[in-house]
mmCIF file of C-alpha atoms in Angstrom:
data_model
loop_
_atom_site.group_PDB
_atom_site.id
_atom_site.type_symbol
_atom_site.label_atom_id
_atom_site.label_comp_id
_atom_site.label_asym_id
_atom_site.label_seq_id
_atom_site.Cartn_x
_atom_site.Cartn_y
_atom_site.Cartn_z
ATOM 1 C CA MET A 1136 95.246 93.127 99.912
ATOM 2 C CA ARG A 1137 97.097 95.678 97.824
ATOM 3 C CA ILE A 1138 97.699 99.340 98.691
ATOM 4 C CA GLY A 1139 98.206 102.207 96.237
ATOM 5 C CA ALA A 1140 101.120 103.904 97.978
ATOM 6 C CA ARG A 1141 104.885 103.845 97.383
ATOM 7 C CA ASN A 1142 105.855 103.775 101.059
ATOM 8 C CA GLN A 1143 104.964 100.627 102.967
ATOM 9 C CA LEU A 1144 107.063 99.619 105.946
ATOM 10 C CA ILE A 1145 106.476 97.042 108.645
ATOM 11 C CA GLY A 1146 106.855 98.240 112.222
ATOM 12 C CA LYS A 1147 106.079 97.519 115.845
ATOM 13 C CA VAL A 1148 104.095 99.890 118.063
ATOM 14 C CA THR A 1149 106.322 101.214 120.863
ATOM 15 C CA GLU A 1150 104.176 103.936 122.444
ATOM 16 C CA ILE A 1151 100.683 105.439 122.289
ATOM 17 C CA LYS A 1152 100.111 108.960 123.632
ATOM 18 C CA LYS A 1153 96.540 110.185 124.087
ATOM 19 C CA ASN A 1154 95.385 113.668 124.946
ATOM 20 C CA GLY A 1155 92.477 115.304 123.194
ATOM 21 C CA ILE A 1156 90.732 113.842 120.133
ATOM 22 C CA MET A 1157 94.072 113.039 118.495
ATOM 23 C CA VAL A 1158 96.563 110.333 119.449
ATOM 24 C CA LEU A 1159 100.233 109.881 118.602
ATOM 25 C CA VAL A 1160 101.385 106.356 117.829
ATOM 26 C CA LYS A 1161 105.104 105.604 117.686
ATOM 27 C CA VAL A 1162 106.389 102.736 115.625
ATOM 28 C CA GLU A 1163 109.809 101.160 115.322
ATOM 29 C CA VAL A 1164 110.636 100.152 111.762
ATOM 30 C CA PRO A 1165 113.680 98.062 110.661
ATOM 31 C CA ALA A 1166 117.164 99.127 111.795
ATOM 32 C CA LYS A 1167 115.603 100.678 114.897
ATOM 33 C CA SER A 1168 114.374 103.702 112.888
ATOM 34 C CA LYS A 1169 111.486 105.464 114.539
ATOM 35 C CA MET A 1170 108.323 106.631 112.825
ATOM 36 C CA ALA A 1171 105.142 108.189 114.147
ATOM 37 C CA SER A 1172 101.517 108.550 113.111
ATOM 38 C CA VAL A 1173 98.885 110.981 114.335
ATOM 39 C CA MET A 1174 95.272 109.839 114.024
ATOM 40 C CA THR A 1175 91.952 110.399 115.773
ATOM 41 C CA GLU A 1176 91.295 108.447 118.949
ATOM 42 C CA GLU A 1177 88.352 106.886 117.091
ATOM 43 C CA SER A 1178 90.675 105.517 114.413
ATOM 44 C CA LEU A 1179 92.927 104.118 117.113
ATOM 45 C CA LYS A 1180 89.951 102.259 118.606
ATOM 46 C CA ASP A 1181 89.000 100.869 115.198
ATOM 47 C CA LEU A 1182 92.597 99.762 114.578
ATOM 48 C CA GLY A 1183 92.625 98.088 117.953
ATOM 49 C CA ILE A 1184 96.398 98.306 118.285
ATOM 50 C CA LYS A 1185 98.438 98.304 121.476
ATOM 51 C CA VAL A 1186 102.121 98.559 122.331
ATOM 52 C CA GLY A 1187 103.997 95.592 120.880
ATOM 53 C CA ASP A 1188 101.627 95.007 117.951
ATOM 54 C CA LYS A 1189 102.885 94.697 114.412
ATOM 55 C CA VAL A 1190 101.511 97.359 112.038
ATOM 56 C CA GLU A 1191 102.019 98.538 108.508
ATOM 57 C CA VAL A 1192 103.154 102.111 108.003
ATOM 58 C CA ILE A 1193 101.756 103.647 104.820
ATOM 59 C CA VAL A 1194 102.676 107.022 103.296
ATOM 60 C CA LYS A 1195 101.782 108.346 99.862
ATOM 61 C CA ALA A 1196 104.912 109.509 98.042
ATOM 62 C CA VAL A 1197 103.435 112.994 97.487
ATOM 63 C CA ASN A 1198 103.559 113.527 101.251
ATOM 64 C CA VAL A 1199 107.258 112.724 101.520
ATOM 65 C CA LEU A 1200 109.614 115.712 101.577
ATOM 66 C CA LEU A 1201 113.310 115.373 100.787
ATOM 67 C CA LEU A 1202 116.015 117.639 102.205
ATOM 68 C CA LYS A 1203 119.682 117.827 101.369
ATOM 69 C CA ARG A 1204 122.129 119.301 103.884
ATOM 70 C CA MET B 946 118.762 123.091 111.542
ATOM 71 C CA ARG B 947 115.702 121.643 113.242
ATOM 72 C CA ILE B 948 112.584 120.293 111.535
ATOM 73 C CA GLY B 949 109.075 120.181 112.985
ATOM 74 C CA ALA B 950 108.152 116.655 111.908
ATOM 75 C CA ARG B 951 108.107 113.319 113.735
ATOM 76 C CA ASN B 952 109.455 111.278 110.833
ATOM 77 C CA GLN B 953 113.041 111.955 109.831
ATOM 78 C CA LEU B 954 115.067 109.187 108.220
ATOM 79 C CA ILE B 955 118.401 109.274 106.440
ATOM 80 C CA GLY B 956 118.499 107.643 103.025
ATOM 81 C CA LYS B 957 120.386 107.337 99.777
ATOM 82 C CA VAL B 958 118.867 108.172 96.386
ATOM 83 C CA THR B 959 118.628 105.011 94.265
ATOM 84 C CA GLU B 960 116.556 106.138 91.270
ATOM 85 C CA ILE B 961 115.001 109.254 89.745
ATOM 86 C CA LYS B 962 112.132 108.873 87.256
ATOM 87 C CA LYS B 963 111.035 111.905 85.249
ATOM 88 C CA ASN B 964 108.028 112.230 82.982
ATOM 89 C CA GLY B 965 105.806 115.297 83.040
ATOM 90 C CA ILE B 966 106.100 118.085 85.610
ATOM 91 C CA MET B 967 106.389 115.577 88.459
ATOM 92 C CA VAL B 968 109.323 113.325 89.323
ATOM 93 C CA LEU B 969 109.557 110.209 91.461
ATOM 94 C CA VAL B 970 112.637 109.869 93.656
ATOM 95 C CA LYS B 971 113.395 106.522 95.277
ATOM 96 C CA VAL B 972 115.420 106.375 98.440
ATOM 97 C CA GLU B 973 116.898 103.485 100.381
ATOM 98 C CA VAL B 974 116.657 103.958 104.127
ATOM 99 C CA PRO B 975 118.325 101.741 106.787
ATOM 100 C CA ALA B 976 117.806 97.959 106.638
ATOM 101 C CA LYS B 977 117.352 98.231 102.865
ATOM 102 C CA SER B 978 113.806 99.572 103.287
ATOM 103 C CA LYS B 979 112.629 101.526 100.289
ATOM 104 C CA MET B 980 110.863 104.867 100.374
ATOM 105 C CA ALA B 981 109.755 107.226 97.619
ATOM 106 C CA SER B 982 108.969 110.906 97.196
ATOM 107 C CA VAL B 983 107.037 112.652 94.445
ATOM 108 C CA MET B 984 107.898 116.300 93.843
ATOM 109 C CA THR B 985 107.873 118.797 90.982
ATOM 110 C CA GLU B 986 110.765 118.705 88.547
ATOM 111 C CA GLU B 987 111.538 122.257 89.686
ATOM 112 C CA SER B 988 111.965 121.099 93.278
ATOM 113 C CA LEU B 989 114.261 118.338 92.099
ATOM 114 C CA LYS B 990 116.432 120.926 90.333
ATOM 115 C CA ASP B 991 116.556 123.085 93.461
ATOM 116 C CA LEU B 992 117.453 120.077 95.583
ATOM 117 C CA GLY B 993 120.202 119.234 93.116
ATOM 118 C CA ILE B 994 120.214 115.549 94.047
ATOM 119 C CA LYS B 995 121.367 112.640 91.922
ATOM 120 C CA VAL B 996 121.519 108.874 92.349
ATOM 121 C CA GLY B 997 123.865 107.977 95.210
ATOM 122 C CA ASP B 998 123.344 111.220 97.169
ATOM 123 C CA LYS B 999 122.449 111.196 100.841
ATOM 124 C CA VAL B 1000 119.110 112.843 101.641
ATOM 125 C CA GLU B 1001 116.803 113.287 104.582
ATOM 126 C CA VAL B 1002 113.307 111.878 104.274
ATOM 127 C CA ILE B 1003 110.738 113.977 106.153
ATOM 128 C CA VAL B 1004 107.078 113.102 106.760
ATOM 129 C CA LYS B 1005 104.644 114.828 109.079
ATOM 130 C CA ALA B 1006 103.001 112.290 111.404
ATOM 131 C CA VAL B 1007 99.508 113.356 110.289
ATOM 132 C CA ASN B 1008 100.290 111.992 106.839
ATOM 133 C CA VAL B 1009 101.235 108.546 108.126
ATOM 134 C CA LEU B 1010 98.527 105.892 107.943
ATOM 135 C CA LEU B 1011 98.676 102.720 110.007
ATOM 136 C CA LEU B 1012 97.110 99.412 108.979
ATOM 137 C CA LYS B 1013 96.749 96.194 110.910
ATOM 138 C CA ARG B 1014 96.297 92.894 109.075
ATOM 139 C CA MET C 1135 92.423 94.111 107.969
ATOM 140 C CA ARG C 1136 91.817 97.367 109.805
ATOM 141 C CA ILE C 1137 92.741 100.855 108.607
ATOM 142 C CA GLY C 1138 93.488 103.872 110.801
ATOM 143 C CA ALA C 1139 91.508 106.470 108.851
ATOM 144 C CA ARG C 1140 88.070 107.996 109.385
ATOM 145 C CA ASN C 1141 87.084 108.015 105.715
ATOM 146 C CA GLN C 1142 86.564 104.633 104.105
ATOM 147 C CA LEU C 1143 84.166 104.319 101.189
ATOM 148 C CA ILE C 1144 83.598 101.515 98.734
ATOM 149 C CA GLY C 1145 83.688 102.435 95.073
ATOM 150 C CA LYS C 1146 84.034 101.152 91.536
ATOM 151 C CA VAL C 1147 86.776 102.307 89.159
ATOM 152 C CA THR C 1148 85.241 104.184 86.210
ATOM 153 C CA GLU C 1149 88.277 105.639 84.436
ATOM 154 C CA ILE C 1150 92.079 105.587 84.522
ATOM 155 C CA LYS C 1151 94.023 108.433 82.888
ATOM 156 C CA LYS C 1152 97.772 108.037 82.394
ATOM 157 C CA ASN C 1153 100.240 110.653 81.244
ATOM 158 C CA GLY C 1154 103.604 111.084 82.920
ATOM 159 C CA ILE C 1155 104.635 109.312 86.116
ATOM 160 C CA MET C 1156 101.300 110.097 87.769
ATOM 161 C CA VAL C 1157 97.901 108.576 87.012
ATOM 162 C CA LEU C 1158 94.389 109.756 87.829
ATOM 163 C CA VAL C 1159 91.899 107.081 88.873
ATOM 164 C CA LYS C 1160 88.204 107.945 89.013
ATOM 165 C CA VAL C 1161 85.899 106.040 91.283
ATOM 166 C CA GLU C 1162 82.135 106.032 91.665
ATOM 167 C CA VAL C 1163 81.031 105.768 95.279
ATOM 168 C CA PRO C 1164 77.428 105.216 96.492
ATOM 169 C CA ALA C 1165 74.656 107.520 95.217
ATOM 170 C CA LYS C 1166 76.666 108.032 92.016
ATOM 171 C CA SER C 1167 79.061 110.432 93.782
ATOM 172 C CA LYS C 1168 82.389 110.704 92.030
ATOM 173 C CA MET C 1169 85.767 110.622 93.702
ATOM 174 C CA ALA C 1170 89.297 110.619 92.303
ATOM 175 C CA SER C 1171 92.760 109.545 93.382
ATOM 176 C CA VAL C 1172 96.144 110.554 91.998
ATOM 177 C CA MET C 1173 98.972 108.071 92.479
ATOM 178 C CA THR C 1174 102.193 107.059 90.751
ATOM 179 C CA GLU C 1175 101.957 104.740 87.756
ATOM 180 C CA GLU C 1176 104.014 102.280 89.804
ATOM 181 C CA SER C 1177 101.393 102.225 92.544
ATOM 182 C CA LEU C 1178 98.710 101.640 89.939
ATOM 183 C CA LYS C 1179 100.629 98.612 88.673
ATOM 184 C CA ASP C 1180 100.990 97.241 92.205
ATOM 185 C CA LEU C 1181 97.295 97.778 92.842
ATOM 186 C CA GLY C 1182 96.510 95.969 89.629
ATOM 187 C CA ILE C 1183 93.148 97.676 89.202
ATOM 188 C CA LYS C 1184 91.224 98.249 86.000
ATOM 189 C CA VAL C 1185 87.945 99.914 85.048
ATOM 190 C CA GLY C 1186 85.045 98.110 86.721
ATOM 191 C CA ASP C 1187 87.031 96.859 89.731
ATOM 192 C CA LYS C 1188 85.818 97.404 93.268
ATOM 193 C CA VAL C 1189 88.203 99.464 95.417
ATOM 194 C CA GLU C 1190 88.286 101.061 98.832
ATOM 195 C CA VAL C 1191 88.727 104.808 98.994
ATOM 196 C CA ILE C 1192 90.705 105.899 102.064
ATOM 197 C CA VAL C 1193 91.266 109.479 103.267
ATOM 198 C CA LYS C 1194 92.697 110.598 106.589
ATOM 199 C CA ALA C 1195 90.358 113.099 108.250
ATOM 200 C CA VAL C 1196 93.131 115.707 108.525
ATOM 201 C CA ASN C 1197 93.171 115.920 104.723
ATOM 202 C CA VAL C 1198 89.460 116.678 104.466
ATOM 203 C CA LEU C 1199 88.537 120.358 104.111
ATOM 204 C CA LEU C 1200 85.050 121.635 104.851
ATOM 205 C CA LEU C 1201 83.480 124.677 103.196
ATOM 206 C CA LYS C 1202 80.236 126.429 103.925
ATOM 207 C CA ARG C 1203 78.567 128.550 101.250
ATOM 208 C CA MET D 1496 83.049 129.979 93.351
ATOM 209 C CA ARG D 1497 85.206 127.260 91.849
ATOM 210 C CA ILE D 1498 87.526 124.893 93.724
ATOM 211 C CA GLY D 1499 90.661 123.213 92.353
ATOM 212 C CA ALA D 1500 90.070 119.735 93.753
ATOM 213 C CA ARG D 1501 88.716 116.522 92.209
ATOM 214 C CA ASN D 1502 86.691 115.469 95.259
ATOM 215 C CA GLN D 1503 83.726 117.636 96.146
ATOM 216 C CA LEU D 1504 80.771 116.108 97.942
ATOM 217 C CA ILE D 1505 77.802 117.687 99.658
ATOM 218 C CA GLY D 1506 77.084 116.546 103.191
ATOM 219 C CA LYS D 1507 75.309 117.323 106.427
ATOM 220 C CA VAL D 1508 77.102 117.757 109.757
ATOM 221 C CA THR D 1509 76.067 114.980 112.149
ATOM 222 C CA GLU D 1510 78.469 115.411 115.066
ATOM 223 C CA ILE D 1511 81.191 117.727 116.353
ATOM 224 C CA LYS D 1512 83.703 116.425 118.913
ATOM 225 C CA LYS D 1513 85.986 118.895 120.662
ATOM 226 C CA ASN D 1514 88.903 118.155 122.940
ATOM 227 C CA GLY D 1515 92.185 120.016 122.658
ATOM 228 C CA ILE D 1516 93.026 122.449 119.848
ATOM 229 C CA MET D 1517 91.683 120.046 117.222
ATOM 230 C CA VAL D 1518 88.064 119.128 116.514
ATOM 231 C CA LEU D 1519 86.522 116.211 114.646
ATOM 232 C CA VAL D 1520 83.531 116.976 112.444
ATOM 233 C CA LYS D 1521 81.435 114.108 111.103
ATOM 234 C CA VAL D 1522 79.466 114.529 107.930
ATOM 235 C CA GLU D 1523 76.894 112.336 106.227
ATOM 236 C CA VAL D 1524 77.252 112.348 102.445
ATOM 237 C CA PRO D 1525 74.781 110.777 99.957
ATOM 238 C CA ALA D 1526 73.698 107.155 100.435
ATOM 239 C CA LYS D 1527 74.280 107.540 104.182
ATOM 240 C CA SER D 1528 78.065 107.274 103.707
ATOM 241 C CA LYS D 1529 79.992 108.828 106.551
ATOM 242 C CA MET D 1530 82.961 111.125 106.216
ATOM 243 C CA ALA D 1531 85.001 113.040 108.775
ATOM 244 C CA SER D 1532 87.234 116.107 108.894
ATOM 245 C CA VAL D 1533 89.765 117.137 111.523
ATOM 246 C CA MET D 1534 90.485 120.850 111.787
ATOM 247 C CA THR D 1535 91.588 123.361 114.421
ATOM 248 C CA GLU D 1536 88.971 124.666 116.797
ATOM 249 C CA GLU D 1537 89.701 128.117 115.355
ATOM 250 C CA SER D 1538 88.776 126.942 111.870
ATOM 251 C CA LEU D 1539 85.563 125.469 113.232
ATOM 252 C CA LYS D 1540 84.673 128.860 114.716
ATOM 253 C CA ASP D 1541 85.392 130.603 111.426
ATOM 254 C CA LEU D 1542 83.291 128.049 109.559
ATOM 255 C CA GLY D 1543 80.495 128.632 112.019
ATOM 256 C CA ILE D 1544 78.945 125.205 111.418
ATOM 257 C CA LYS D 1545 76.742 123.224 113.775
ATOM 258 C CA VAL D 1546 75.045 119.829 113.675
ATOM 259 C CA GLY D 1547 72.500 119.746 110.852
ATOM 260 C CA ASP D 1548 74.252 122.289 108.636
ATOM 261 C CA LYS D 1549 74.983 121.584 104.998
ATOM 262 C CA VAL D 1550 78.687 121.640 104.115
ATOM 263 C CA GLU D 1551 80.934 120.856 101.195
ATOM 264 C CA VAL D 1552 83.539 118.160 101.669
ATOM 265 C CA ILE D 1553 86.715 118.842 99.676
ATOM 266 C CA VAL D 1554 89.678 116.504 99.210
ATOM 267 C CA LYS D 1555 92.577 116.878 96.796
ATOM 268 C CA ALA D 1556 92.985 113.695 94.728
ATOM 269 C CA VAL D 1557 96.624 113.325 95.797
ATOM 270 C CA ASN D 1558 95.416 112.703 99.347
ATOM 271 C CA VAL D 1559 93.116 109.852 98.354
ATOM 272 C CA LEU D 1560 94.504 106.339 98.816
ATOM 273 C CA LEU D 1561 93.024 103.344 97.023
ATOM 274 C CA LEU D 1562 93.116 99.791 98.373
ATOM 275 C CA LYS D 1563 92.100 96.553 96.741
ATOM 276 C CA ARG D 1564 91.195 93.533 98.868
ATOM 277 C CA MET E 726 81.601 131.409 101.697
ATOM 278 C CA ARG E 727 83.685 130.243 104.627
ATOM 279 C CA ILE E 728 86.616 127.803 104.498
ATOM 280 C CA GLY E 729 87.793 125.523 107.301
ATOM 281 C CA ALA E 730 91.537 126.122 106.940
ATOM 282 C CA ARG E 731 93.986 128.333 108.847
ATOM 283 C CA ASN E 732 95.967 129.432 105.797
ATOM 284 C CA GLN E 733 94.145 131.646 103.330
ATOM 285 C CA LEU E 734 96.115 134.081 101.209
ATOM 286 C CA ILE E 735 95.138 136.103 98.173
ATOM 287 C CA GLY E 736 97.389 135.830 95.158
ATOM 288 C CA LYS E 737 97.724 136.378 91.440
ATOM 289 C CA VAL E 738 98.507 133.601 88.952
ATOM 290 C CA THR E 739 101.901 134.217 87.329
ATOM 291 C CA GLU E 740 102.562 130.990 85.443
ATOM 292 C CA ILE E 741 100.901 127.695 84.506
ATOM 293 C CA LYS E 742 103.072 124.721 83.496
ATOM 294 C CA LYS E 743 101.406 121.684 81.944
ATOM 295 C CA ASN E 744 102.949 118.325 81.155
ATOM 296 C CA GLY E 745 101.193 115.080 81.941
ATOM 297 C CA ILE E 746 97.978 114.823 83.956
ATOM 298 C CA MET E 747 99.304 117.237 86.575
ATOM 299 C CA VAL E 748 99.820 120.998 86.261
ATOM 300 C CA LEU E 749 101.887 123.431 88.314
ATOM 301 C CA VAL E 750 100.329 126.831 89.003
ATOM 302 C CA LYS E 751 102.514 129.624 90.377
ATOM 303 C CA VAL E 752 100.973 132.403 92.380
ATOM 304 C CA GLU E 753 102.375 135.664 93.703
ATOM 305 C CA VAL E 754 101.089 136.507 97.169
ATOM 306 C CA PRO E 755 101.645 139.823 99.026
ATOM 307 C CA ALA E 756 105.190 141.202 99.378
ATOM 308 C CA LYS E 757 106.121 139.418 96.122
ATOM 309 C CA SER E 758 106.310 136.057 97.913
ATOM 310 C CA LYS E 759 105.866 133.135 95.564
ATOM 311 C CA MET E 760 103.677 130.128 96.168
ATOM 312 C CA ALA E 761 102.805 127.152 93.989
ATOM 313 C CA SER E 762 100.045 124.577 93.685
ATOM 314 C CA VAL E 763 100.037 121.237 91.901
ATOM 315 C CA MET E 764 96.649 119.949 90.745
ATOM 316 C CA THR E 765 95.224 117.737 88.011
ATOM 317 C CA GLU E 766 94.731 119.277 84.599
ATOM 318 C CA GLU E 767 91.023 118.547 85.061
ATOM 319 C CA SER E 768 90.919 120.668 88.198
ATOM 320 C CA LEU E 769 92.667 123.471 86.353
ATOM 321 C CA LYS E 770 89.967 123.356 83.664
ATOM 322 C CA ASP E 771 87.230 123.481 86.286
ATOM 323 C CA LEU E 772 88.917 126.397 88.026
ATOM 324 C CA GLY E 773 89.154 128.172 84.692
ATOM 325 C CA ILE E 774 92.122 130.294 85.777
ATOM 326 C CA LYS E 775 94.730 131.916 83.579
ATOM 327 C CA VAL E 776 97.843 134.032 84.131
ATOM 328 C CA GLY E 777 96.872 137.312 85.790
ATOM 329 C CA ASP E 778 93.775 135.988 87.575
ATOM 330 C CA LYS E 779 93.229 136.544 91.261
ATOM 331 C CA VAL E 780 92.975 133.318 93.286
ATOM 332 C CA GLU E 781 92.773 132.249 96.888
ATOM 333 C CA VAL E 782 95.534 130.022 98.194
ATOM 334 C CA ILE E 783 94.300 127.572 100.836
ATOM 335 C CA VAL E 784 96.422 125.247 102.988
ATOM 336 C CA LYS E 785 95.336 123.230 106.001
ATOM 337 C CA ALA E 786 97.621 123.934 108.966
ATOM 338 C CA VAL E 787 98.439 120.225 109.368
ATOM 339 C CA ASN E 788 100.194 120.348 105.994
ATOM 340 C CA VAL E 789 102.467 123.223 106.988
ATOM 341 C CA LEU E 790 105.966 122.250 108.151
ATOM 342 C CA LEU E 791 108.130 124.626 110.166
ATOM 343 C CA LEU E 792 111.932 124.623 110.109
ATOM 344 C CA LYS E 793 114.384 126.557 112.217
ATOM 345 C CA ARG E 794 117.917 127.170 110.971
ATOM 346 C CA MET F 947 120.521 123.094 103.141
ATOM 347 C CA ARG F 948 118.072 122.640 100.292
ATOM 348 C CA ILE F 949 114.413 121.638 100.576
ATOM 349 C CA GLY F 950 112.342 119.819 97.961
ATOM 350 C CA ALA F 951 109.195 121.922 98.196
ATOM 351 C CA ARG F 952 107.836 124.768 96.058
ATOM 352 C CA ASN F 953 106.537 126.843 98.982
ATOM 353 C CA GLN F 954 109.161 128.318 101.290
ATOM 354 C CA LEU F 955 108.385 131.508 103.162
ATOM 355 C CA ILE F 956 110.187 133.211 106.017
ATOM 356 C CA GLY F 957 108.057 134.149 109.003
ATOM 357 C CA LYS F 958 108.063 135.105 112.660
ATOM 358 C CA VAL F 959 106.241 133.113 115.352
ATOM 359 C CA THR F 960 103.426 135.206 116.849
ATOM 360 C CA GLU F 961 101.539 132.708 118.998
ATOM 361 C CA ILE F 962 101.712 129.120 120.244
ATOM 362 C CA LYS F 963 98.533 127.399 121.457
ATOM 363 C CA LYS F 964 98.836 124.095 123.288
ATOM 364 C CA ASN F 965 96.067 121.742 124.330
ATOM 365 C CA GLY F 966 96.306 118.001 123.866
ATOM 366 C CA ILE F 967 99.092 116.285 121.936
ATOM 367 C CA MET F 968 98.840 118.800 119.094
ATOM 368 C CA VAL F 969 99.918 122.440 119.078
ATOM 369 C CA LEU F 970 98.990 125.330 116.797
ATOM 370 C CA VAL F 971 101.800 127.705 115.849
ATOM 371 C CA LYS F 972 100.934 131.023 114.205
ATOM 372 C CA VAL F 973 103.436 132.747 111.991
ATOM 373 C CA GLU F 974 103.476 136.163 110.374
ATOM 374 C CA VAL F 975 104.923 136.115 106.863
ATOM 375 C CA PRO F 976 105.754 139.182 104.723
ATOM 376 C CA ALA F 977 103.099 141.863 104.207
ATOM 377 C CA LYS F 978 101.559 140.913 107.569
ATOM 378 C CA SER F 979 99.977 137.786 106.073
ATOM 379 C CA LYS F 980 99.223 135.149 108.673
ATOM 380 C CA MET F 981 99.966 131.474 108.377
ATOM 381 C CA ALA F 982 99.589 128.597 110.814
ATOM 382 C CA SER F 983 101.054 125.148 111.376
ATOM 383 C CA VAL F 984 99.717 122.267 113.440
ATOM 384 C CA MET F 985 102.291 119.807 114.759
ATOM 385 C CA THR F 986 102.732 117.456 117.703
ATOM 386 C CA GLU F 987 103.888 118.946 120.983
ATOM 387 C CA GLU F 988 106.956 116.727 120.663
ATOM 388 C CA SER F 989 107.872 118.335 117.343
ATOM 389 C CA LEU F 990 107.450 121.756 118.912
ATOM 390 C CA LYS F 991 109.928 120.786 121.647
ATOM 391 C CA ASP F 992 112.428 119.521 119.078
ATOM 392 C CA LEU F 993 112.040 122.718 117.068
ATOM 393 C CA GLY F 994 112.605 124.720 120.225
ATOM 394 C CA ILE F 995 110.771 127.763 118.902
ATOM 395 C CA LYS F 996 109.093 130.497 120.926
ATOM 396 C CA VAL F 997 107.114 133.629 120.121
ATOM 397 C CA GLY F 998 109.313 136.078 118.215
ATOM 398 C CA ASP F 999 111.559 133.460 116.607
ATOM 399 C CA LYS F 1000 112.217 133.412 112.895
ATOM 400 C CA VAL F 1001 111.084 130.212 111.160
ATOM 401 C CA GLU F 1002 110.762 128.841 107.671
ATOM 402 C CA VAL F 1003 107.306 127.851 106.507
ATOM 403 C CA ILE F 1004 107.379 124.889 104.110
ATOM 404 C CA VAL F 1005 104.450 123.480 102.123
ATOM 405 C CA LYS F 1006 104.564 120.938 99.319
ATOM 406 C CA ALA F 1007 102.713 122.270 96.263
ATOM 407 C CA VAL F 1008 100.448 119.202 96.156
ATOM 408 C CA ASN F 1009 98.940 120.323 99.469
ATOM 409 C CA VAL F 1010 98.034 123.787 98.196
ATOM 410 C CA LEU F 1011 94.431 124.248 97.061
ATOM 411 C CA LEU F 1012 93.392 127.117 94.806
ATOM 412 C CA LEU F 1013 89.927 128.681 94.787
ATOM 413 C CA LYS F 1014 88.441 131.258 92.476
ATOM 414 C CA ARG F 1015 85.506 133.367 93.598
#
């Protein structure tokens, strides 16, 4: 399967927080960097992921903001 | 300075591709993972970044999609 | 493979317009509805799609706006 | 009224789920395809929609991801 | 017409830059603040706007990032 | 610090609504215009903002939709 997005990282689910219709899923990507995804609880059920599972983290490049300090 | 987003990685600019009003900036984050940002050429000028510069990569968690193979 | 997004439609690529680093891909979904995706030319190459190919159209629900006339 | 987005479908609201400050609105578009929008509860009130209402579903093309299996 | 988004400002088009399939439209909102929208050239044609026209600027709250210096 | 986004306004926090993992932050920008941001409660804690604080409102131009009535 191929995905039309410039950002594709492999990660491991470290935490799932539920409260309301939205859930927050935390993922550890290489070098212990932390990422997070917010999705509906329905999408979480469809994904069927739990802490410890391997997932792919996808972000379209247009949604990536760069800052320079 | 503090930023209201769950995804904040440090990276180094590895390539800048320009063609049209949009530019594609590639960034290497820890563990040699690659990320990319698309922005307007005007934003690139304001940022004032060039290959080799350190940048922060910011993504709101709502714009992160998870997949499970 | 499972995808953490509420909007998943099947479509057929009807047109690809390239000019600059971004490309516009048009897709026909059921009932002859038309949808469109903008991505980088690099993502298009990775996807490897051409007119006539079947694709999946994915949109996170947070990026869907509703209007009422 | 004209809208600057490539994706504009007509649909009918089939379900509204509320819990927390966000709500999930499900919409049936032509050919019985299902779409969904997440918005704030405040936006839902302003929209004034209920199950059975006709709505327009708007998505900017940059927020549409294509996959190929 | 009602719109399901928390950010709705009225503005006036001050500049349109075209190059490639994407265009950049600059808008002056109240108090001389400047905003900008990137869309496909096709969407610009459908909108039919030109410099000096009044437009509405719509942003979903999930796509708004806050910073604190 | 420089930010790679076309929309950067200064505002003052007027209200914070919490319920579930997401929060809604309302901001008054110049000329009494109102804007709003939805973020995770965790991001709100990291930001450390409260009603009355000055914040910067950042939006990438690709996430700005224009309408013409």
